Each structure stands twice: as C-alpha cells, then as structure tokens.
mmCIF file of C-alpha atoms in Angstrom:
data_model
loop_
_atom_site.group_PDB
_atom_site.id
_atom_site.type_symbol
_atom_site.label_atom_id
_atom_site.label_comp_id
_atom_site.label_asym_id
_atom_site.label_seq_id
_atom_site.Cartn_x
_atom_site.Cartn_y
_atom_site.Cartn_z
ATOM 1 C CA UNK A 250 -8.679 -184.166 -53.957
ATOM 2 C CA UNK A 251 -8.385 -187.631 -55.406
ATOM 3 C CA UNK A 252 -9.686 -190.660 -53.607
ATOM 4 C CA UNK A 253 -6.992 -193.186 -52.959
ATOM 5 C CA UNK A 254 -6.398 -196.524 -51.334
ATOM 6 C CA UNK A 255 -5.522 -196.529 -47.621
ATOM 7 C CA UNK A 256 -1.882 -196.388 -46.586
ATOM 8 C CA UNK A 257 -0.376 -196.749 -43.105
ATOM 9 C CA UNK A 258 -1.217 -193.850 -40.755
ATOM 10 C CA UNK A 259 -3.125 -191.993 -43.485
ATOM 11 C CA UNK A 260 -6.601 -193.545 -43.811
ATOM 12 C CA UNK A 261 -8.681 -192.448 -46.790
ATOM 13 C CA UNK A 262 -11.532 -193.422 -49.068
ATOM 14 C CA UNK A 263 -10.963 -196.417 -51.374
ATOM 15 C CA UNK A 264 -11.311 -196.582 -55.122
ATOM 16 C CA UNK A 265 -8.183 -195.280 -56.814
ATOM 17 C CA UNK A 266 -5.529 -196.776 -59.045
ATOM 18 C CA UNK A 267 -3.415 -199.417 -57.261
ATOM 19 C CA UNK A 268 -0.157 -197.953 -55.980
ATOM 20 C CA UNK A 269 3.075 -198.242 -57.883
ATOM 21 C CA UNK A 270 5.998 -199.724 -55.976
ATOM 22 C CA UNK A 271 7.874 -197.397 -53.661
ATOM 23 C CA UNK A 272 11.480 -198.262 -52.805
ATOM 24 C CA UNK A 273 11.594 -200.087 -49.485
ATOM 25 C CA UNK A 274 13.117 -198.156 -46.604
ATOM 26 C CA UNK A 275 15.314 -201.144 -45.776
ATOM 27 C CA UNK A 276 16.531 -202.670 -42.528
ATOM 28 C CA UNK A 277 17.768 -200.749 -39.527
ATOM 29 C CA UNK A 278 21.174 -199.020 -39.667
ATOM 30 C CA UNK A 279 22.474 -201.404 -36.989
ATOM 31 C CA UNK A 280 21.659 -204.367 -39.191
ATOM 32 C CA UNK A 281 23.341 -202.973 -42.277
ATOM 33 C CA UNK A 282 26.429 -201.554 -40.559
ATOM 34 C CA UNK A 283 28.226 -204.900 -40.788
ATOM 35 C CA UNK A 284 26.638 -206.386 -43.871
ATOM 36 C CA UNK A 285 25.744 -203.421 -46.064
ATOM 37 C CA UNK A 286 27.614 -202.581 -49.264
ATOM 38 C CA UNK A 287 30.542 -200.184 -49.097
ATOM 39 C CA UNK A 288 30.075 -196.677 -50.505
ATOM 40 C CA UNK A 289 32.553 -197.465 -53.257
ATOM 41 C CA UNK A 290 30.565 -200.553 -54.260
ATOM 42 C CA UNK A 291 27.366 -198.601 -54.868
ATOM 43 C CA UNK A 292 28.848 -195.491 -56.463
ATOM 44 C CA UNK A 293 29.071 -196.840 -60.012
ATOM 45 C CA UNK A 294 25.521 -198.193 -59.980
ATOM 46 C CA UNK A 295 23.796 -195.328 -58.178
ATOM 47 C CA UNK A 296 25.744 -192.325 -59.507
ATOM 48 C CA UNK A 297 26.625 -193.236 -63.109
ATOM 49 C CA UNK A 298 26.251 -189.666 -64.387
ATOM 50 C CA UNK A 299 28.290 -187.957 -61.684
ATOM 51 C CA UNK A 300 31.176 -186.020 -63.201
ATOM 52 C CA UNK A 301 34.629 -186.213 -61.582
ATOM 53 C CA UNK A 302 35.510 -183.728 -58.862
ATOM 54 C CA UNK A 303 32.187 -183.300 -57.080
ATOM 55 C CA UNK A 304 33.139 -182.083 -53.588
ATOM 56 C CA UNK A 305 30.165 -179.884 -52.807
ATOM 57 C CA UNK A 306 27.736 -182.011 -50.793
ATOM 58 C CA UNK A 307 27.622 -179.353 -48.067
ATOM 59 C CA UNK A 308 25.759 -177.237 -50.641
ATOM 60 C CA UNK A 309 23.755 -179.894 -52.453
ATOM 61 C CA UNK A 310 23.841 -183.678 -52.385
ATOM 62 C CA UNK A 311 23.706 -185.693 -55.599
ATOM 63 C CA UNK A 312 20.606 -187.892 -55.954
ATOM 64 C CA UNK A 313 21.147 -191.625 -56.482
ATOM 65 C CA UNK A 314 19.769 -193.210 -59.614
ATOM 66 C CA UNK A 315 16.907 -194.823 -57.699
ATOM 67 C CA UNK A 316 15.674 -191.396 -56.575
ATOM 68 C CA UNK A 317 15.877 -189.919 -60.056
ATOM 69 C CA UNK A 318 14.048 -192.932 -61.488
ATOM 70 C CA UNK A 319 11.284 -192.718 -58.876
ATOM 71 C CA UNK A 320 10.793 -189.001 -59.476
ATOM 72 C CA UNK A 321 10.766 -189.384 -63.270
ATOM 73 C CA UNK A 322 8.123 -192.088 -63.013
ATOM 74 C CA UNK A 323 6.057 -189.846 -60.753
ATOM 75 C CA UNK A 324 6.421 -186.933 -63.184
ATOM 76 C CA UNK A 325 5.368 -189.128 -66.117
ATOM 77 C CA UNK A 326 2.315 -190.249 -64.179
ATOM 78 C CA UNK A 327 1.465 -186.655 -63.309
ATOM 79 C CA UNK A 328 1.853 -185.578 -66.945
ATOM 80 C CA UNK A 329 -0.472 -188.367 -68.119
ATOM 81 C CA UNK A 330 -3.139 -187.405 -65.594
ATOM 82 C CA UNK A 331 -3.036 -190.689 -63.725
ATOM 83 C CA UNK A 332 -4.061 -190.575 -60.086
ATOM 84 C CA UNK A 333 -1.039 -191.438 -57.940
ATOM 85 C CA UNK A 334 -2.010 -189.901 -54.624
ATOM 86 C CA UNK A 335 -1.702 -193.330 -53.043
ATOM 87 C CA UNK A 336 1.863 -193.650 -54.292
ATOM 88 C CA UNK A 337 2.738 -190.219 -52.951
ATOM 89 C CA UNK A 338 1.318 -191.079 -49.550
ATOM 90 C CA UNK A 339 3.230 -194.365 -49.472
ATOM 91 C CA UNK A 340 6.439 -192.446 -50.208
ATOM 92 C CA UNK A 341 5.724 -190.050 -47.336
ATOM 93 C CA UNK A 342 5.178 -192.989 -44.979
ATOM 94 C CA UNK A 343 8.390 -194.686 -46.173
ATOM 95 C CA UNK A 344 10.476 -191.506 -45.895
ATOM 96 C CA UNK A 345 9.214 -190.712 -42.408
ATOM 97 C CA UNK A 346 9.933 -194.247 -41.205
ATOM 98 C CA UNK A 347 13.407 -194.346 -42.778
ATOM 99 C CA UNK A 348 14.366 -191.001 -41.272
ATOM 100 C CA UNK A 349 13.169 -192.202 -37.873
ATOM 101 C CA UNK A 350 15.395 -195.280 -38.073
ATOM 102 C CA UNK A 351 18.404 -193.316 -39.310
ATOM 103 C CA UNK A 352 18.130 -190.853 -36.417
ATOM 104 C CA UNK A 353 17.193 -193.407 -33.757
ATOM 105 C CA UNK A 354 13.690 -192.240 -32.847
ATOM 106 C CA UNK A 355 10.247 -193.817 -32.918
ATOM 107 C CA UNK A 356 8.352 -192.952 -36.079
ATOM 108 C CA UNK A 357 5.646 -191.124 -34.110
ATOM 109 C CA UNK A 358 8.336 -188.653 -32.994
ATOM 110 C CA UNK A 359 8.891 -187.410 -36.593
ATOM 111 C CA UNK A 360 6.997 -184.443 -38.021
ATOM 112 C CA UNK A 361 7.210 -183.326 -41.635
ATOM 113 C CA UNK A 362 8.490 -179.857 -42.447
ATOM 114 C CA UNK A 363 9.270 -177.910 -45.590
ATOM 115 C CA UNK A 364 12.153 -175.698 -44.426
ATOM 116 C CA UNK A 365 14.466 -175.499 -41.429
ATOM 117 C CA UNK A 366 13.451 -171.912 -40.717
ATOM 118 C CA UNK A 367 9.770 -172.858 -40.711
ATOM 119 C CA UNK A 368 10.314 -175.699 -38.247
ATOM 120 C CA UNK A 369 12.517 -173.542 -36.012
ATOM 121 C CA UNK A 370 9.932 -170.771 -36.175
ATOM 122 C CA UNK A 371 7.341 -173.174 -34.776
ATOM 123 C CA UNK A 372 9.570 -173.582 -31.710
ATOM 124 C CA UNK A 373 10.542 -169.913 -31.433
ATOM 125 C CA UNK A 374 6.914 -168.753 -31.568
ATOM 126 C CA UNK A 375 6.046 -170.642 -28.386
ATOM 127 C CA UNK A 376 8.878 -169.422 -26.167
ATOM 128 C CA UNK A 377 7.702 -167.326 -23.237
ATOM 129 C CA UNK A 378 8.324 -163.604 -22.978
ATOM 130 C CA UNK A 379 11.958 -162.906 -22.034
ATOM 131 C CA UNK A 380 13.179 -166.430 -22.855
ATOM 132 C CA UNK A 381 16.946 -166.673 -23.307
ATOM 133 C CA UNK A 382 18.202 -168.764 -26.227
ATOM 134 C CA UNK A 383 21.898 -169.661 -26.457
ATOM 135 C CA UNK A 384 23.168 -169.768 -30.043
ATOM 136 C CA UNK A 385 26.552 -170.389 -31.643
ATOM 137 C CA UNK A 386 28.380 -167.518 -33.259
ATOM 138 C CA UNK A 387 28.282 -167.731 -37.055
ATOM 139 C CA UNK A 388 25.688 -170.516 -37.117
ATOM 140 C CA UNK A 389 23.393 -170.861 -40.116
ATOM 141 C CA UNK A 390 20.787 -168.109 -40.411
ATOM 142 C CA UNK A 391 17.825 -170.476 -40.751
ATOM 143 C CA UNK A 392 18.527 -171.616 -37.196
ATOM 144 C CA UNK A 393 19.391 -168.181 -35.788
ATOM 145 C CA UNK A 394 16.967 -165.728 -37.414
ATOM 146 C CA UNK A 395 13.698 -167.238 -36.124
ATOM 147 C CA UNK A 396 14.903 -166.470 -32.598
ATOM 148 C CA UNK A 397 16.403 -163.100 -33.515
ATOM 149 C CA UNK A 398 13.084 -162.109 -35.062
ATOM 150 C CA UNK A 399 10.794 -163.485 -32.373
ATOM 151 C CA UNK A 400 9.292 -160.750 -30.142
ATOM 152 C CA UNK A 401 10.325 -161.086 -26.533
ATOM 153 C CA UNK A 402 13.038 -163.710 -27.147
ATOM 154 C CA UNK A 403 16.563 -162.844 -25.986
ATOM 155 C CA UNK A 404 19.196 -164.479 -28.225
ATOM 156 C CA UNK A 405 22.595 -164.911 -26.575
ATOM 157 C CA UNK A 406 25.285 -165.648 -29.145
ATOM 158 C CA UNK A 407 28.590 -167.165 -28.020
ATOM 159 C CA UNK A 408 31.491 -168.958 -29.738
ATOM 160 C CA UNK A 409 30.756 -172.583 -30.600
ATOM 161 C CA UNK A 410 33.279 -173.922 -28.095
ATOM 162 C CA UNK A 411 31.598 -171.943 -25.294
ATOM 163 C CA UNK A 412 27.989 -172.982 -25.900
ATOM 164 C CA UNK A 413 27.871 -175.579 -23.113
ATOM 165 C CA UNK A 414 29.518 -173.243 -20.619
ATOM 166 C CA UNK A 415 27.117 -170.438 -21.529
ATOM 167 C CA UNK A 416 24.023 -172.343 -20.373
ATOM 168 C CA UNK A 417 22.702 -170.966 -17.099
ATOM 169 C CA UNK A 418 19.506 -171.071 -15.018
ATOM 170 C CA UNK A 419 17.941 -168.292 -17.113
ATOM 171 C CA UNK A 420 18.467 -170.249 -20.356
ATOM 172 C CA UNK A 421 15.266 -171.652 -21.851
ATOM 173 C CA UNK A 422 16.742 -173.231 -24.984
ATOM 174 C CA UNK A 423 20.072 -174.054 -26.611
ATOM 175 C CA UNK A 424 19.949 -174.100 -30.419
ATOM 176 C CA UNK A 425 23.006 -175.227 -32.364
ATOM 177 C CA UNK A 426 23.931 -176.977 -35.578
ATOM 178 C CA UNK A 427 25.490 -180.388 -35.086
ATOM 179 C CA UNK A 428 28.059 -179.434 -37.727
ATOM 180 C CA UNK A 429 28.815 -175.850 -38.668
ATOM 181 C CA UNK A 430 28.058 -174.992 -42.280
ATOM 182 C CA UNK A 431 30.788 -172.375 -42.668
ATOM 183 C CA UNK A 432 33.772 -174.400 -41.477
ATOM 184 C CA UNK A 433 32.680 -177.976 -40.676
ATOM 185 C CA UNK A 434 33.324 -177.870 -36.938
ATOM 186 C CA UNK A 435 31.415 -180.502 -34.971
ATOM 187 C CA UNK A 436 29.689 -179.305 -31.812
ATOM 188 C CA UNK A 437 30.317 -180.936 -28.431
ATOM 189 C CA UNK A 438 26.801 -182.329 -28.286
ATOM 190 C CA UNK A 439 27.194 -184.457 -25.119
ATOM 191 C CA UNK A 440 28.497 -181.439 -23.194
ATOM 192 C CA UNK A 441 25.676 -179.252 -24.502
ATOM 193 C CA UNK A 442 23.078 -181.855 -23.586
ATOM 194 C CA UNK A 443 24.545 -182.267 -20.098
ATOM 195 C CA UNK A 444 24.688 -178.524 -19.455
ATOM 196 C CA UNK A 445 21.120 -178.035 -20.637
ATOM 197 C CA UNK A 446 19.850 -180.856 -18.433
ATOM 198 C CA UNK A 447 21.645 -179.392 -15.418
ATOM 199 C CA UNK A 448 19.840 -176.064 -15.842
ATOM 200 C CA UNK A 449 16.456 -177.288 -17.069
ATOM 201 C CA UNK A 450 16.917 -175.955 -20.618
ATOM 202 C CA UNK A 451 15.763 -177.674 -23.779
ATOM 203 C CA UNK A 452 18.003 -178.427 -26.781
ATOM 204 C CA UNK A 453 17.328 -177.899 -30.478
ATOM 205 C CA UNK A 454 19.768 -179.302 -33.036
ATOM 206 C CA UNK A 455 19.981 -178.556 -36.749
ATOM 207 C CA UNK A 456 21.336 -181.747 -38.330
ATOM 208 C CA UNK A 457 21.167 -180.581 -41.943
ATOM 209 C CA UNK A 458 24.962 -180.667 -42.293
ATOM 210 C CA UNK A 459 25.393 -184.012 -40.551
ATOM 211 C CA UNK A 460 22.457 -186.393 -40.965
ATOM 212 C CA UNK A 461 23.581 -189.038 -43.426
ATOM 213 C CA UNK A 462 27.248 -189.134 -42.420
ATOM 214 C CA UNK A 463 27.461 -188.393 -38.670
ATOM 215 C CA UNK A 464 25.734 -190.905 -36.363
ATOM 216 C CA UNK A 465 23.162 -189.150 -34.185
ATOM 217 C CA UNK A 466 20.681 -190.379 -31.599
ATOM 218 C CA UNK A 467 18.000 -187.738 -31.974
ATOM 219 C CA UNK A 468 16.003 -189.233 -29.117
ATOM 220 C CA UNK A 469 18.446 -187.593 -26.683
ATOM 221 C CA UNK A 470 17.403 -184.083 -27.710
ATOM 222 C CA UNK A 471 14.131 -182.190 -27.433
ATOM 223 C CA UNK A 472 14.031 -181.159 -31.087
ATOM 224 C CA UNK A 473 16.120 -182.044 -34.140
ATOM 225 C CA UNK A 474 15.434 -180.417 -37.488
ATOM 226 C CA UNK A 475 17.008 -181.561 -40.746
ATOM 227 C CA UNK A 476 16.537 -180.675 -44.394
ATOM 228 C CA UNK A 477 17.432 -183.715 -46.487
ATOM 229 C CA UNK A 478 18.841 -182.164 -49.661
ATOM 230 C CA UNK A 479 22.473 -182.344 -48.589
ATOM 231 C CA UNK A 480 23.938 -185.479 -46.981
ATOM 232 C CA UNK A 481 20.656 -187.424 -47.183
ATOM 233 C CA UNK A 482 20.737 -186.937 -50.985
ATOM 234 C CA UNK A 483 17.079 -185.959 -51.296
ATOM 235 C CA UNK A 484 15.375 -183.102 -53.128
ATOM 236 C CA UNK A 485 14.633 -179.699 -51.653
ATOM 237 C CA UNK A 486 11.334 -179.748 -49.799
ATOM 238 C CA UNK A 487 11.753 -182.955 -47.777
ATOM 239 C CA UNK A 488 12.495 -181.682 -44.287
ATOM 240 C CA UNK A 489 12.002 -183.381 -40.927
ATOM 241 C CA UNK A 490 11.510 -182.321 -37.304
ATOM 242 C CA UNK A 491 11.791 -184.758 -34.422
ATOM 243 C CA UNK A 492 10.003 -183.807 -31.214
ATOM 244 C CA UNK A 493 10.863 -185.767 -28.095
ATOM 245 C CA UNK A 494 8.145 -187.178 -25.889
ATOM 246 C CA UNK A 495 7.356 -184.490 -23.349
ATOM 247 C CA UNK A 496 8.487 -181.678 -25.643
ATOM 248 C CA UNK A 497 5.193 -181.733 -27.566
ATOM 249 C CA UNK A 498 3.590 -179.662 -24.834
ATOM 250 C CA UNK A 499 5.990 -176.799 -25.621
ATOM 251 C CA UNK A 500 4.641 -176.430 -29.166
ATOM 252 C CA UNK A 501 1.323 -175.177 -30.436
ATOM 253 C CA UNK A 502 -0.708 -176.747 -33.255
ATOM 254 C CA UNK A 503 -1.694 -173.207 -34.233
ATOM 255 C CA UNK A 504 0.099 -173.690 -37.545
ATOM 256 C CA UNK A 505 -1.548 -177.040 -38.208
ATOM 257 C CA UNK A 506 -3.490 -177.673 -41.393
ATOM 258 C CA UNK A 507 -5.546 -180.588 -42.634
ATOM 259 C CA UNK A 508 -2.506 -182.841 -42.961
ATOM 260 C CA UNK A 509 -1.919 -182.683 -39.203
ATOM 261 C CA UNK A 510 -5.243 -184.420 -38.591
ATOM 262 C CA UNK A 511 -5.400 -187.942 -37.237
ATOM 263 C CA UNK A 512 -7.168 -188.747 -40.508
ATOM 264 C CA UNK A 513 -5.979 -186.048 -42.923
ATOM 265 C CA UNK A 514 -8.479 -186.959 -45.622
ATOM 266 C CA UNK A 515 -11.332 -186.526 -43.185
ATOM 267 C CA UNK A 516 -9.903 -183.174 -42.021
ATOM 268 C CA UNK A 517 -10.049 -181.161 -45.229
ATOM 269 C CA UNK A 518 -12.855 -178.771 -44.273
ATOM 270 C CA UNK A 519 -13.453 -176.682 -41.190
ATOM 271 C CA UNK A 520 -11.637 -177.236 -37.904
ATOM 272 C CA UNK A 521 -9.604 -180.430 -37.772
ATOM 273 C CA UNK A 522 -11.781 -182.825 -35.750
ATOM 274 C CA UNK A 523 -8.848 -184.573 -34.078
ATOM 275 C CA UNK A 524 -5.140 -183.851 -34.373
ATOM 276 C CA UNK A 525 -2.754 -186.731 -35.013
ATOM 277 C CA UNK A 526 -0.989 -188.277 -32.034
ATOM 278 C CA UNK A 527 2.682 -187.625 -31.373
ATOM 279 C CA UNK A 528 4.742 -185.260 -33.472
ATOM 280 C CA UNK A 529 2.600 -185.802 -36.567
ATOM 281 C CA UNK A 530 0.204 -183.144 -35.267
ATOM 282 C CA UNK A 531 2.876 -180.622 -36.294
ATOM 283 C CA UNK A 532 3.136 -181.912 -39.874
ATOM 284 C CA UNK A 533 3.426 -179.427 -42.699
ATOM 285 C CA UNK A 534 1.680 -180.639 -45.822
ATOM 286 C CA UNK A 535 4.452 -182.561 -47.649
ATOM 287 C CA UNK A 536 5.683 -181.667 -51.125
ATOM 288 C CA UNK A 537 4.783 -185.000 -52.687
ATOM 289 C CA UNK A 538 7.385 -185.179 -55.468
ATOM 290 C CA UNK A 539 10.134 -184.278 -53.018
ATOM 291 C CA UNK A 540 9.135 -187.122 -50.734
ATOM 292 C CA UNK A 541 9.028 -189.580 -53.625
ATOM 293 C CA UNK A 542 12.705 -188.783 -54.160
ATOM 294 C CA UNK A 543 13.496 -188.670 -50.441
ATOM 295 C CA UNK A 544 12.046 -192.145 -49.808
ATOM 296 C CA UNK A 545 14.346 -193.589 -52.447
ATOM 297 C CA UNK A 546 17.435 -191.669 -51.310
ATOM 298 C CA UNK A 547 16.925 -192.588 -47.670
ATOM 299 C CA UNK A 548 16.683 -196.247 -48.638
ATOM 300 C CA UNK A 549 20.235 -196.008 -49.998
ATOM 301 C CA UNK A 550 21.514 -194.340 -46.820
ATOM 302 C CA UNK A 551 20.023 -197.206 -44.826
ATOM 303 C CA UNK A 552 21.411 -199.904 -47.110
ATOM 304 C CA UNK A 553 24.962 -198.658 -46.715
ATOM 305 C CA UNK A 554 24.516 -197.570 -43.101
ATOM 306 C CA UNK A 555 25.542 -194.289 -41.500
ATOM 307 C CA UNK A 556 28.545 -195.866 -39.695
ATOM 308 C CA UNK A 557 30.018 -197.031 -43.008
ATOM 309 C CA UNK A 558 29.316 -193.675 -44.659
ATOM 310 C CA UNK A 559 30.870 -191.889 -41.682
ATOM 311 C CA UNK A 560 34.059 -193.945 -41.971
ATOM 312 C CA UNK A 561 34.274 -193.291 -45.720
ATOM 313 C CA UNK A 562 33.538 -189.562 -45.565
ATOM 314 C CA UNK A 563 35.798 -188.778 -42.615
ATOM 315 C CA UNK A 564 38.672 -190.718 -44.218
ATOM 316 C CA UNK A 565 38.240 -188.813 -47.487
ATOM 317 C CA UNK A 566 38.160 -185.505 -45.626
ATOM 318 C CA UNK A 567 41.262 -186.444 -43.622
ATOM 319 C CA UNK A 568 43.068 -187.252 -46.867
ATOM 320 C CA UNK A 569 42.130 -183.839 -48.208
ATOM 321 C CA UNK A 570 43.357 -182.085 -45.064
ATOM 322 C CA UNK A 571 46.648 -183.937 -45.187
ATOM 323 C CA UNK A 572 47.137 -183.092 -48.834
ATOM 324 C CA UNK A 573 46.207 -179.458 -48.317
ATOM 325 C CA UNK A 574 48.614 -179.139 -45.398
ATOM 326 C CA UNK A 575 51.341 -180.571 -47.603
ATOM 327 C CA UNK A 576 50.633 -177.800 -50.099
ATOM 328 C CA UNK A 577 51.036 -175.123 -47.436
ATOM 329 C CA UNK A 578 47.367 -174.514 -46.642
ATOM 330 C CA UNK A 579 45.925 -174.574 -43.118
ATOM 331 C CA UNK A 580 42.577 -176.378 -43.175
ATOM 332 C CA UNK A 581 40.332 -176.196 -40.120
ATOM 333 C CA UNK A 582 41.267 -179.246 -38.008
ATOM 334 C CA UNK A 583 38.804 -181.893 -36.891
ATOM 335 C CA UNK A 584 37.079 -185.138 -37.819
ATOM 336 C CA UNK A 585 34.427 -183.595 -39.997
ATOM 337 C CA UNK A 586 33.297 -184.525 -43.503
ATOM 338 C CA UNK A 587 33.409 -180.811 -44.322
ATOM 339 C CA UNK A 588 36.865 -179.459 -45.091
ATOM 340 C CA UNK A 589 37.207 -175.689 -44.714
ATOM 341 C CA UNK A 590 40.325 -173.841 -45.790
ATOM 342 C CA UNK A 591 40.694 -170.144 -44.904
ATOM 343 C CA UNK A 592 42.760 -167.752 -46.945
ATOM 344 C CA UNK A 593 42.684 -169.538 -50.309
ATOM 345 C CA UNK A 594 43.440 -166.913 -52.961
ATOM 346 C CA UNK A 595 40.952 -166.349 -55.789
ATOM 347 C CA UNK A 596 43.489 -167.615 -58.335
ATOM 348 C CA UNK A 597 43.624 -170.996 -56.595
ATOM 349 C CA UNK A 598 39.820 -171.257 -56.548
ATOM 350 C CA UNK A 599 39.821 -170.373 -60.237
ATOM 351 C CA UNK A 600 42.179 -173.298 -60.896
ATOM 352 C CA UNK A 601 39.825 -175.612 -59.017
ATOM 353 C CA UNK A 602 36.889 -174.453 -61.129
ATOM 354 C CA UNK A 603 38.881 -174.800 -64.334
ATOM 355 C CA UNK A 604 39.780 -178.373 -63.395
ATOM 356 C CA UNK A 605 36.081 -179.230 -63.000
ATOM 357 C CA UNK A 606 36.097 -179.448 -59.195
ATOM 358 C CA UNK A 607 32.764 -178.556 -57.614
ATOM 359 C CA UNK A 608 33.246 -176.651 -54.344
ATOM 360 C CA UNK A 609 31.848 -173.659 -52.484
ATOM 361 C CA UNK A 610 33.103 -170.567 -50.681
ATOM 362 C CA UNK A 611 31.585 -169.753 -47.295
ATOM 363 C CA UNK A 612 32.496 -167.075 -44.733
ATOM 364 C CA UNK A 613 35.978 -166.613 -46.175
ATOM 365 C CA UNK A 614 36.662 -170.349 -46.436
ATOM 366 C CA UNK A 615 37.118 -172.662 -49.378
ATOM 367 C CA UNK A 616 34.725 -175.503 -48.555
ATOM 368 C CA UNK A 617 35.173 -179.054 -49.836
ATOM 369 C CA UNK A 618 32.699 -181.768 -48.842
ATOM 370 C CA UNK A 619 33.270 -185.377 -49.973
ATOM 371 C CA UNK A 620 30.494 -187.928 -49.529
ATOM 372 C CA UNK A 621 29.781 -191.586 -50.222
ATOM 373 C CA UNK A 622 30.226 -191.126 -53.987
ATOM 374 C CA UNK A 623 33.670 -189.526 -53.626
ATOM 375 C CA UNK A 624 36.607 -191.536 -54.999
ATOM 376 C CA UNK A 625 40.361 -191.023 -54.506
ATOM 377 C CA UNK A 626 40.541 -189.613 -58.024
ATOM 378 C CA UNK A 627 38.206 -186.773 -57.009
ATOM 379 C CA UNK A 628 40.501 -185.844 -54.144
ATOM 380 C CA UNK A 629 43.561 -185.992 -56.385
ATOM 381 C CA UNK A 630 41.890 -183.743 -58.940
ATOM 382 C CA UNK A 631 41.329 -181.046 -56.306
ATOM 383 C CA UNK A 632 44.805 -181.309 -54.793
ATOM 384 C CA UNK A 633 46.488 -181.240 -58.199
ATOM 385 C CA UNK A 634 44.567 -178.090 -59.110
ATOM 386 C CA UNK A 635 45.631 -176.398 -55.869
ATOM 387 C CA UNK A 636 49.276 -177.474 -56.119
#
C-alpha cells in the first residue's frame, strides 16, 4: 500500500504526493435551502451532455459534470502511475461528511458500505433466533432477501399501508423502504417509528429511492441504508449505512476488515488492534473511484439543498400525473418523485422509446422519475409520445 499524507480520521505515514483538490462538501442543507441555486439554474452547467427526455433516475441518476471531471482526473492519475491514495482518502472523508449533513446525523454515525444487501445482511446476521421482522409487501429484494435468507429469522410481510399496524410485542425489527421502488409510494415513516417505539422494536430504512429529493432525519431511526447511484447522482459502489447511538451494540464487527480500524493504515496485518469509534467500525473498504465521484455529486446536492430539489421534483412529478390523467391513464397517486402508471400497453412504451424518453418498467408499471435536471420540455416529450 502506498504511503500518503494524513487526512482527517484516517491517520497514516507521511511522504506521498500532495493531494489534489477534492470538491468541497459545502454548507449545511439548512443554510443553502434559502440561498442555494435552483435546480434549473445548475442544469445547463452541470448536465451539458444530458439528452432530452431522461426520466429514469429511479434506475440510475445522471452524474453532474463535476463528478465526471473528478473521476476522469483520478483515472488519468491512476493510468500514469501517480500515487493518489491521499486524494482518495480525502474524497471518502468528504463524501461521508456530506452524506451525514444531508441525512441529519453526526458524521461518526455513518458507516461505509458497498451494497444495500451487504449492509442489511450485517443487521440480519445479528438478530436473535426466532426474531420477527416486519417487511412491506413488494419491497425491494435487497432489503427483503437478507432477512428471508437468515436462519432463525421470521419475516412477516404485510401491505405497505399496514406496516405500522403490524408491529407487535414480538416484533424485533421493522424494515421498509422510505419510497417504494416499484410504484413510488412513500411510507408513513412517523407512524412506523411511533409503532416501533411503542413495542420496543428497532427500525431499518432503505433510503435509496429517496435520499437526494425527500428530506429525511436519519437520526430518528436505528439504521438507514442508502446506495447513492440514484437520486444522489453518484457512481455504483458508494453506499452508506447510518447506525444510531445505542444501536451499535446490536451489530457485530465480525465482518470488519482493516479499514474498520481506528487507524486503518496501522491495521493492515493481523487482528485489528483497535476498532474505530462509532459506526465507522462497521466500514466496508470503500471503492475509491466511486467515492471520488460521490464526493463531487454530494457537493451539488448540498449546494442546491434537498428542500429545493424536493419542491422541483415533486412539482415535475405532479405535472406528469396530471398530464397522464388527462390522457386517460391512472397513475399511482401521491406526492412522490416517482410516477408509476399501471396498465400501459407495450405499444405506448414503444412510442416513448422511439421519442427518446428514458424510462423503466417495474412490476407491471411504467415508471417515470424526474429529478433536478428535468425540464418542462422533458415532461412534454413523454406526454406527447403517450398521447
């Protein structure tokens, strides 16, 4: 491993190339909510190559120019053989801190992950024999399967609207996506949290389909997992897990590697001498290039502010629902950035594709997902194709 200059929270031997600049994570979301640029104002500068009609953020977000630039510079450095470990580590620190601010938790509450299923599996593996886990019907498999496949765990699957009511004294954990991938429905998180607290159960949220557009105070929940390649506009491989204070004791560092050490670079051989404090003891070794891109993308989310993005995305989705209803379709109602339309015939989807609209089909629904780079012309293109 290369020696590198010290960076915050990751001490290491000195003597490497000075770090290249990493995009700043920016001020807190509260500070930028009133003063930050509007999504429309940044779209031209940050997404100059985005083709018209991109309405598929629920599948894959589009990286801003700053993220692409940062990753290209990192790739060029890698190709030339220059040592940039220090830059990678600085990007990890910046991404972790930005995600903490966006989700309203202290930075020491954020662990790094590589996949949602891996982070959920860490939680599932430590549940006691016979533990009951309440899950939402039709939720994403990465959240459901780790419990379905865990020996001794008893999954109890109920409709989304009945999750809170299904919590009972025998329930150990409630695990639900903040926003459903298949149809965009938003869970009643306050009711779920209240029901869990009343019965002594813990709560795990998957915020992959909401972080970046739906305001969330992750500090109110025991665990929140989120992969950042959708609404946070990062690459695959930059995933986060928040662990509330007091919930650490429910998890085991049995999956920990050298990166979970208090000083990772002094923990490379043999047993880790001392695990990191807080949630960092559950860190998975980060995919460096992914976090270079994630640090830059998260800085844009912070600059605009989640409240402003929420207002933009929900308004765009509402415009789509209104237009679709006017064409005789019956989109799933709600105030979600994901617009799901059941029963769209294949011929209509073929017209969308022919018009250059990017969309997805999930669980029998046409799924459209506008985000901060979506303009009225993108919505019109989709509605015209479906007319």
